[in-house]
PDB file of C-alpha atoms in Angstrom:
ATOM      1  CA  MET A   1      15.231  22.014 -36.543  1.00  0.00           C
ATOM      2  CA  VAL A   2      14.255  25.458 -35.909  1.00  0.00           C
ATOM      3  CA  ALA A   3      10.329  24.547 -35.540  1.00  0.00           C
ATOM      4  CA  ARG A   4      11.858  21.358 -32.525  1.00  0.00           C
ATOM      5  CA  SER A   5      13.821  23.984 -31.431  1.00  0.00           C
ATOM      6  CA  LEU A   6      11.074  26.263 -30.603  1.00  0.00           C
ATOM      7  CA  GLU A   7       8.751  23.597 -29.640  1.00  0.00           C
ATOM      8  CA  THR A   8      11.249  22.555 -26.849  1.00  0.00           C
ATOM      9  CA  ARG A   9      11.863  25.466 -25.444  1.00  0.00           C
ATOM     10  CA  TRP A  10       8.049  26.687 -25.347  1.00  0.00           C
ATOM     11  CA  GLU A  11       7.375  23.175 -23.400  1.00  0.00           C
ATOM     12  CA  ALA A  12      10.471  23.941 -20.800  1.00  0.00           C
ATOM     13  CA  LYS A  13       8.849  27.586 -20.213  1.00  0.00           C
ATOM     14  CA  LEU A  14       5.197  25.745 -20.190  1.00  0.00           C
ATOM     15  CA  ALA A  15       6.891  23.371 -17.129  1.00  0.00           C
ATOM     16  CA  VAL A  16       7.729  26.316 -15.209  1.00  0.00           C
ATOM     17  CA  LEU A  17       4.544  27.891 -15.617  1.00  0.00           C
ATOM     18  CA  ALA A  18       2.683  25.285 -14.219  1.00  0.00           C
ATOM     19  CA  GLN A  19       5.598  24.642 -10.869  1.00  0.00           C
ATOM     20  CA  ALA A  20       4.637  28.424 -10.346  1.00  0.00           C
ATOM     21  CA  GLU A  21       0.984  28.478 -10.258  1.00  0.00           C
ATOM     22  CA  THR A  22       0.896  24.702  -8.423  1.00  0.00           C
ATOM     23  CA  ALA A  23       3.274  26.581  -5.595  1.00  0.00           C
ATOM     24  CA  LEU A  24       0.768  29.705  -5.779  1.00  0.00           C
ATOM     25  CA  ALA A  25      -1.970  27.666  -5.307  1.00  0.00           C
ATOM     26  CA  ASP A  26      -0.512  25.922  -2.214  1.00  0.00           C
ATOM     27  CA  LEU A  27       0.537  29.676  -0.641  1.00  0.00           C
ATOM     28  CA  ILE A  28      -3.008  30.429  -1.068  1.00  0.00           C
ATOM     29  CA  ALA A  29      -4.651  27.454   0.087  1.00  0.00           C
ATOM     30  CA  ALA A  30      -1.920  27.636   3.477  1.00  0.00           C
ATOM     31  CA  GLU A  31      -3.160  31.387   3.911  1.00  0.00           C
ATOM     32  CA  PRO A  32      -5.696  31.456   7.055  1.00  0.00           C
ATOM     33  CA  ALA A  33      -9.380  32.452   6.017  1.00  0.00           C
ATOM     34  CA  VAL A  34      -9.992  36.490   6.928  1.00  0.00           C
ATOM     35  CA  PRO A  35     -11.759  36.523  10.064  1.00  0.00           C
ATOM     36  CA  GLU A  36     -15.454  37.634  10.173  1.00  0.00           C
ATOM     37  CA  PRO A  37     -15.853  41.512  11.222  1.00  0.00           C
ATOM     38  CA  GLY A  38     -17.232  40.481  14.203  1.00  0.00           C
ATOM     39  CA  SER A  39     -14.326  37.915  15.075  1.00  0.00           C
ATOM     40  CA  LEU A  40     -11.574  41.065  14.527  1.00  0.00           C
ATOM     41  CA  GLN A  41     -13.691  43.670  16.571  1.00  0.00           C
ATOM     42  CA  GLN A  42     -13.713  40.749  19.426  1.00  0.00           C
ATOM     43  CA  LEU A  43      -9.715  40.685  19.102  1.00  0.00           C
ATOM     44  CA  ALA A  44      -9.167  44.609  19.049  1.00  0.00           C
ATOM     45  CA  HIS A  45     -11.080  44.153  22.429  1.00  0.00           C
ATOM     46  CA  ASP A  46      -8.706  41.335  23.634  1.00  0.00           C
ATOM     47  CA  LEU A  47      -5.834  43.278  22.549  1.00  0.00           C
ATOM     48  CA  PRO A  48      -5.024  45.222  25.920  1.00  0.00           C
ATOM     49  CA  ALA A  49      -5.746  41.820  27.970  1.00  0.00           C
ATOM     50  CA  LEU A  50      -3.249  39.835  25.439  1.00  0.00           C
ATOM     51  CA  TRP A  51      -0.587  42.496  25.739  1.00  0.00           C
ATOM     52  CA  ASP A  52      -0.431  42.819  29.455  1.00  0.00           C
ATOM     53  CA  ALA A  53      -0.856  39.007  30.046  1.00  0.00           C
ATOM     54  CA  PRO A  54       2.265  37.319  31.833  1.00  0.00           C
ATOM     55  CA  THR A  55       2.539  34.978  29.151  1.00  0.00           C
ATOM     56  CA  THR A  56       3.170  37.411  26.527  1.00  0.00           C
ATOM     57  CA  THR A  57       7.207  38.124  26.268  1.00  0.00           C
ATOM     58  CA  ALA A  58       8.768  40.940  24.675  1.00  0.00           C
ATOM     59  CA  ARG A  59       9.747  39.430  21.333  1.00  0.00           C
ATOM     60  CA  ASP A  60       5.125  38.683  20.927  1.00  0.00           C
ATOM     61  CA  ARG A  61       4.959  41.894  21.570  1.00  0.00           C
ATOM     62  CA  LYS A  62       7.396  42.983  18.926  1.00  0.00           C
ATOM     63  CA  ARG A  63       5.383  41.057  17.133  1.00  0.00           C
ATOM     64  CA  LEU A  64       1.866  42.196  17.449  1.00  0.00           C
ATOM     65  CA  LEU A  65       3.397  45.838  16.799  1.00  0.00           C
ATOM     66  CA  ARG A  66       4.964  44.267  13.283  1.00  0.00           C
ATOM     67  CA  THR A  67       1.289  42.898  12.600  1.00  0.00           C
ATOM     68  CA  LEU A  68      -0.443  46.376  12.997  1.00  0.00           C
ATOM     69  CA  ILE A  69       2.101  48.913  12.404  1.00  0.00           C
ATOM     70  CA  ALA A  70       3.337  49.244   8.421  1.00  0.00           C
ATOM     71  CA  ASP A  71       6.301  52.188   9.789  1.00  0.00           C
ATOM     72  CA  VAL A  72       6.829  54.536  12.311  1.00  0.00           C
ATOM     73  CA  THR A  73       8.347  58.297  11.702  1.00  0.00           C
ATOM     74  CA  VAL A  74      10.186  60.505  14.284  1.00  0.00           C
ATOM     75  CA  ARG A  75      10.788  63.730  14.132  1.00  0.00           C
ATOM     76  CA  HIS A  76      12.225  66.250  16.911  1.00  0.00           C
ATOM     77  CA  VAL A  77       9.750  69.609  17.182  1.00  0.00           C
ATOM     78  CA  ASP A  78      12.516  70.844  19.651  1.00  0.00           C
ATOM     79  CA  ASN A  79      14.802  69.982  22.390  1.00  0.00           C
ATOM     80  CA  ALA A  80      11.702  68.669  24.634  1.00  0.00           C
ATOM     81  CA  ARG A  81       9.256  67.739  21.626  1.00  0.00           C
ATOM     82  CA  ALA A  82       9.333  65.329  19.065  1.00  0.00           C
ATOM     83  CA  HIS A  83       6.587  64.431  17.176  1.00  0.00           C
ATOM     84  CA  ILE A  84       5.723  60.666  15.941  1.00  0.00           C
ATOM     85  CA  GLY A  85       3.765  59.730  12.404  1.00  0.00           C
ATOM     86  CA  VAL A  86       2.467  55.957  12.638  1.00  0.00           C
ATOM     87  CA  ARG A  87       0.963  54.389   9.608  1.00  0.00           C
ATOM     88  CA  TRP A  88      -0.445  51.035   9.866  1.00  0.00           C
ATOM     89  CA  HIS A  89      -1.394  48.322   7.761  1.00  0.00           C
ATOM     90  CA  THR A  90      -4.965  49.424   6.927  1.00  0.00           C
ATOM     91  CA  GLY A  91      -3.894  52.377   5.898  1.00  0.00           C
ATOM     92  CA  ALA A  92      -4.642  54.691   8.718  1.00  0.00           C
ATOM     93  CA  THR A  93      -2.216  57.187  10.180  1.00  0.00           C
ATOM     94  CA  ASP A  94      -2.022  58.771  13.334  1.00  0.00           C
ATOM     95  CA  GLU A  95       0.831  61.847  14.560  1.00  0.00           C
ATOM     96  CA  ILE A  96       1.906  62.620  17.904  1.00  0.00           C
ATOM     97  CA  THR A  97       3.293  65.074  19.858  1.00  0.00           C
ATOM     98  CA  CYS A  98       5.122  64.074  23.100  1.00  0.00           C
ATOM     99  CA  ASP A  99       7.820  64.829  25.333  1.00  0.00           C
ATOM    100  CA  ARG A 100      11.559  63.995  24.426  1.00  0.00           C
ATOM    101  CA  ARG A 101      13.116  61.412  27.147  1.00  0.00           C
ATOM    102  CA  THR A 102      16.831  62.039  27.435  1.00  0.00           C
ATOM    103  CA  ASN A 103      19.707  60.732  29.308  1.00  0.00           C
ATOM    104  CA  ARG A 104      20.611  64.638  29.947  1.00  0.00           C
ATOM    105  CA  ASN A 105      20.622  65.773  33.630  1.00  0.00           C
ATOM    106  CA  PRO A 106      18.369  68.164  35.051  1.00  0.00           C
ATOM    107  CA  THR A 107      19.575  71.753  34.455  1.00  0.00           C
ATOM    108  CA  ALA A 108      18.547  72.420  37.917  1.00  0.00           C
ATOM    109  CA  ALA A 109      20.078  69.897  39.254  1.00  0.00           C
ATOM    110  CA  VAL A 110      23.225  70.615  37.538  1.00  0.00           C
ATOM    111  CA  LEU A 111      23.198  74.183  38.910  1.00  0.00           C
ATOM    112  CA  ILE A 112      22.401  72.840  42.353  1.00  0.00           C
ATOM    113  CA  VAL A 113      25.436  70.824  42.471  1.00  0.00           C
ATOM    114  CA  ARG A 114      27.908  73.294  41.109  1.00  0.00           C
ATOM    115  CA  GLU A 115      26.394  75.874  44.247  1.00  0.00           C
ATOM    116  CA  LEU A 116      26.980  73.226  46.687  1.00  0.00           C
ATOM    117  CA  LEU A 117      30.601  71.810  45.260  1.00  0.00           C
ATOM    118  CA  ASP A 118      32.839  73.480  47.299  1.00  0.00           C
ATOM    119  CA  THR A 119      30.752  72.928  50.777  1.00  0.00           C
ATOM    120  CA  ARG A 120      29.271  69.631  50.511  1.00  0.00           C
ATOM    121  CA  SER A 121      30.432  65.966  49.757  1.00  0.00           C
ATOM    122  CA  ASP A 122      29.421  64.085  46.716  1.00  0.00           C
ATOM    123  CA  ALA A 123      26.863  61.938  48.817  1.00  0.00           C
ATOM    124  CA  ALA A 124      25.252  64.785  50.683  1.00  0.00           C
ATOM    125  CA  ILE A 125      24.901  66.644  47.361  1.00  0.00           C
ATOM    126  CA  ALA A 126      23.384  63.782  45.695  1.00  0.00           C
ATOM    127  CA  GLU A 127      21.017  63.088  48.903  1.00  0.00           C
ATOM    128  CA  HIS A 128      20.076  66.671  48.897  1.00  0.00           C
ATOM    129  CA  LEU A 129      18.791  66.577  44.765  1.00  0.00           C
ATOM    130  CA  ASN A 130      16.540  63.313  45.950  1.00  0.00           C
ATOM    131  CA  THR A 131      14.913  65.221  48.919  1.00  0.00           C
ATOM    132  CA  LEU A 132      14.355  67.397  46.237  1.00  0.00           C
ATOM    133  CA  GLY A 133      12.430  65.376  44.008  1.00  0.00           C
ATOM    134  CA  PHE A 134      15.150  65.859  41.143  1.00  0.00           C
ATOM    135  CA  THR A 135      16.050  62.601  38.852  1.00  0.00           C
ATOM    136  CA  THR A 136      19.040  61.703  36.954  1.00  0.00           C
ATOM    137  CA  GLY A 137      18.425  61.730  33.359  1.00  0.00           C
ATOM    138  CA  LYS A 138      18.049  57.897  32.896  1.00  0.00           C
ATOM    139  CA  SER A 139      14.729  58.386  35.613  1.00  0.00           C
ATOM    140  CA  ARG A 140      17.166  57.145  38.735  1.00  0.00           C
ATOM    141  CA  PRO A 141      17.803  58.394  42.125  1.00  0.00           C
ATOM    142  CA  PHE A 142      21.173  60.455  42.423  1.00  0.00           C
ATOM    143  CA  THR A 143      23.940  58.629  43.642  1.00  0.00           C
ATOM    144  CA  VAL A 144      28.018  59.784  44.380  1.00  0.00           C
ATOM    145  CA  ALA A 145      28.435  58.233  41.349  1.00  0.00           C
ATOM    146  CA  SER A 146      25.873  60.125  39.490  1.00  0.00           C
ATOM    147  CA  ILE A 147      27.130  63.259  41.153  1.00  0.00           C
ATOM    148  CA  ARG A 148      31.130  62.568  40.156  1.00  0.00           C
ATOM    149  CA  HIS A 149      29.571  62.077  36.315  1.00  0.00           C
ATOM    150  CA  ILE A 150      28.067  65.541  36.385  1.00  0.00           C
ATOM    151  CA  ARG A 151      31.577  67.037  37.798  1.00  0.00           C
ATOM    152  CA  GLN A 152      33.509  65.082  35.054  1.00  0.00           C
ATOM    153  CA  GLN A 153      31.008  66.323  32.581  1.00  0.00           C
ATOM    154  CA  HIS A 154      30.878  69.597  32.873  1.00  0.00           C
ATOM    155  CA  ALA A 155      34.358  69.529  33.832  1.00  0.00           C
ATOM    156  CA  MET A 156      33.330  71.080  37.652  1.00  0.00           C
ATOM    157  CA  GLY A 157      36.700  71.852  39.903  1.00  0.00           C
ATOM    158  CA  SER A 158      36.574  72.801  43.540  1.00  0.00           C
ATOM    159  CA  LYS A 159      36.694  76.591  43.241  1.00  0.00           C
ATOM    160  CA  ARG A 160      39.155  76.029  46.844  1.00  0.00           C
ATOM    161  CA  ASN A 161      41.828  73.959  45.874  1.00  0.00           C
ATOM    162  CA  ASP A 162      42.608  72.623  50.019  1.00  0.00           C
ATOM    163  CA  PRO A 163      39.680  70.746  50.847  1.00  0.00           C
ATOM    164  CA  THR A 164      40.761  70.534  54.642  1.00  0.00           C
ATOM    165  CA  GLY A 165      39.838  72.072  58.047  1.00  0.00           C
ATOM    166  CA  PRO A 166      41.345  74.057  60.302  1.00  0.00           C
ATOM    167  CA  GLY A 167      44.310  72.033  61.423  1.00  0.00           C
ATOM    168  CA  GLU A 168      43.780  69.087  58.822  1.00  0.00           C
ATOM    169  CA  ILE A 169      46.330  68.238  55.898  1.00  0.00           C
ATOM    170  CA  THR A 170      46.441  66.436  52.685  1.00  0.00           C
ATOM    171  CA  VAL A 171      47.767  63.124  52.182  1.00  0.00           C
ATOM    172  CA  PRO A 172      50.298  64.956  49.630  1.00  0.00           C
ATOM    173  CA  GLN A 173      51.538  67.608  52.549  1.00  0.00           C
ATOM    174  CA  VAL A 174      51.927  64.636  54.550  1.00  0.00           C
ATOM    175  CA  ALA A 175      54.560  62.835  52.264  1.00  0.00           C
ATOM    176  CA  ARG A 176      56.316  65.833  52.028  1.00  0.00           C
ATOM    177  CA  ILE A 177      56.588  66.380  55.625  1.00  0.00           C
ATOM    178  CA  LEU A 178      57.767  62.620  55.981  1.00  0.00           C
ATOM    179  CA  HIS A 179      60.028  62.928  52.533  1.00  0.00           C
ATOM    180  CA  ILE A 180      58.417  59.979  51.825  1.00  0.00           C
ATOM    181  CA  HIS A 181      55.745  58.390  48.988  1.00  0.00           C
ATOM    182  CA  GLU A 182      51.962  59.415  49.302  1.00  0.00           C
ATOM    183  CA  SER A 183      51.341  55.527  48.287  1.00  0.00           C
ATOM    184  CA  ALA A 184      53.083  54.917  51.837  1.00  0.00           C
ATOM    185  CA  VAL A 185      50.534  56.886  53.466  1.00  0.00           C
ATOM    186  CA  TYR A 186      47.360  55.431  52.181  1.00  0.00           C
ATOM    187  CA  PRO A 187      47.798  51.554  54.204  1.00  0.00           C
ATOM    188  CA  TRP A 188      47.700  53.774  57.381  1.00  0.00           C
ATOM    189  CA  LEU A 189      44.778  55.781  56.463  1.00  0.00           C
ATOM    190  CA  ARG A 190      43.301  52.334  55.273  1.00  0.00           C
ATOM    191  CA  ASN A 191      44.020  50.421  58.439  1.00  0.00           C
ATOM    192  CA  GLY A 192      43.263  53.540  60.454  1.00  0.00           C
ATOM    193  CA  GLU A 193      46.558  53.820  62.052  1.00  0.00           C
ATOM    194  CA  MET A 194      46.871  57.169  60.810  1.00  0.00           C
ATOM    195  CA  THR A 195      43.347  59.313  62.452  1.00  0.00           C
ATOM    196  CA  ALA A 196      41.655  60.889  59.370  1.00  0.00           C
ATOM    197  CA  HIS A 197      38.063  61.486  58.021  1.00  0.00           C
ATOM    198  CA  GLN A 198      37.014  62.061  54.194  1.00  0.00           C
ATOM    199  CA  GLY A 199      36.038  65.271  53.144  1.00  0.00           C
ATOM    200  CA  ARG A 200      34.841  66.528  50.167  1.00  0.00           C
ATOM    201  CA  HIS A 201      34.724  64.314  47.215  1.00  0.00           C
ATOM    202  CA  ARG A 202      36.227  61.469  49.490  1.00  0.00           C
ATOM    203  CA  ARG A 203      39.940  63.458  49.343  1.00  0.00           C
ATOM    204  CA  TRP A 204      41.481  61.995  52.853  1.00  0.00           C
ATOM    205  CA  CYS A 205      41.489  65.154  55.422  1.00  0.00           C
ATOM    206  CA  ILE A 206      44.298  64.486  58.121  1.00  0.00           C
ATOM    207  CA  PRO A 207      44.353  66.090  61.840  1.00  0.00           C
ATOM    208  CA  TRP A 208      47.895  67.340  62.317  1.00  0.00           C
ATOM    209  CA  ASN A 209      50.204  69.269  65.007  1.00  0.00           C
ATOM    210  CA  ASP A 210      53.762  68.689  66.323  1.00  0.00           C
ATOM    211  CA  GLU A 211      53.045  65.647  68.835  1.00  0.00           C
ATOM    212  CA  THR A 212      51.380  64.009  65.205  1.00  0.00           C
ATOM    213  CA  GLU A 213      54.067  64.889  63.316  1.00  0.00           C
ATOM    214  CA  ALA A 214      56.820  63.767  66.035  1.00  0.00           C
ATOM    215  CA  TYR A 215      55.554  60.009  66.108  1.00  0.00           C
ATOM    216  CA  TRP A 216      55.022  59.565  62.288  1.00  0.00           C
ATOM    217  CA  ARG A 217      59.099  61.239  61.981  1.00  0.00           C
ATOM    218  CA  THR A 218      60.030  58.264  64.469  1.00  0.00           C
ATOM    219  CA  ARG A 219      57.799  55.705  62.591  1.00  0.00           C
ATOM    220  CA  VAL A 220      59.339  56.791  59.301  1.00  0.00           C
ATOM    221  CA  ALA A 221      62.851  56.643  60.683  1.00  0.00           C
ATOM    222  CA  THR A 222      62.434  53.377  62.461  1.00  0.00           C
ATOM    223  CA  SER A 223      60.957  52.057  59.585  1.00  0.00           C
ATOM    224  CA  ALA A 224      62.849  49.536  57.302  1.00  0.00           C
ATOM    225  CA  HIS A 225      61.192  49.169  54.393  1.00  0.00           C
ATOM    226  CA  LEU A 226      59.951  53.323  53.664  1.00  0.00           C
ATOM    227  CA  THR A 227      61.844  54.471  50.985  1.00  0.00           C
ATOM    228  CA  ARG A 228      62.291  58.406  52.000  1.00  0.00           C
ATOM    229  CA  THR A 229      62.534  60.448  49.319  1.00  0.00           C
ATOM    230  CA  ASN A 230      65.171  62.972  51.018  1.00  0.00           C
ATOM    231  CA  PRO A 231      68.475  61.266  51.620  1.00  0.00           C
ATOM    232  CA  ASN A 232      69.334  63.885  54.702  1.00  0.00           C
ATOM    233  CA  TYR A 233      66.005  63.024  56.416  1.00  0.00           C
ATOM    234  CA  GLU A 234      67.243  61.727  59.554  1.00  0.00           C
ATOM    235  CA  THR A 235      70.069  64.651  60.367  1.00  0.00           C
ATOM    236  CA  GLY A 236      66.947  67.330  59.400  1.00  0.00           C
ATOM    237  CA  GLN A 237      68.157  68.864  56.617  1.00  0.00           C
ATOM    238  CA  ALA A 238      66.150  70.336  54.621  1.00  0.00           C
ATOM    239  CA  VAL A 239      65.973  69.059  50.863  1.00  0.00           C
TER     240      VAL A 239
END
């Protein structure tokens, strides 16, 4: 009984071994033959043309790189440079030191934004930086949005609290004078009823004098839908 049991187990193992050998033979037969050295050299010469061909997709390029490169190691040398080690499937290695590309805006550009913050609008600052040849951390031209991002990122506040020029007031000041909510002023500005212009950082600057104030006081007093913040507004009494 022991002999028959061992014989059965032995035959089962031999069957498994035969299956593995058959699978290995099929795998070896399916592998393409190794090209001749001359063919490999010709392929290497054709590689740039294959890489730049319009029919080669990004996926194809990735597969090509995986075929050639075993692994890549990146080590930061300093804030401006990086050391790259490439190990090829042949066992050969290459080492490259290159400039690091970051998403940080140039320090000189940030300093210019800080310097011009109180004298120019975001659009004017962006145009000035583009004229000087600066680009953003992503190598793009500066825009109003990118200038705003710099101001927010570096917590740049205007040194001048009042963006208006002589004879001009802001939306909150208009609202306090007319005793209405600020939200009631913006529709007049957007549809052009109230004369104004947008100064630094797109803040509204409204020319104001006694005649203008009298007109808008009458306009508010005769409006049925405006909610006044001062119940004594029509009598002229202070809050």
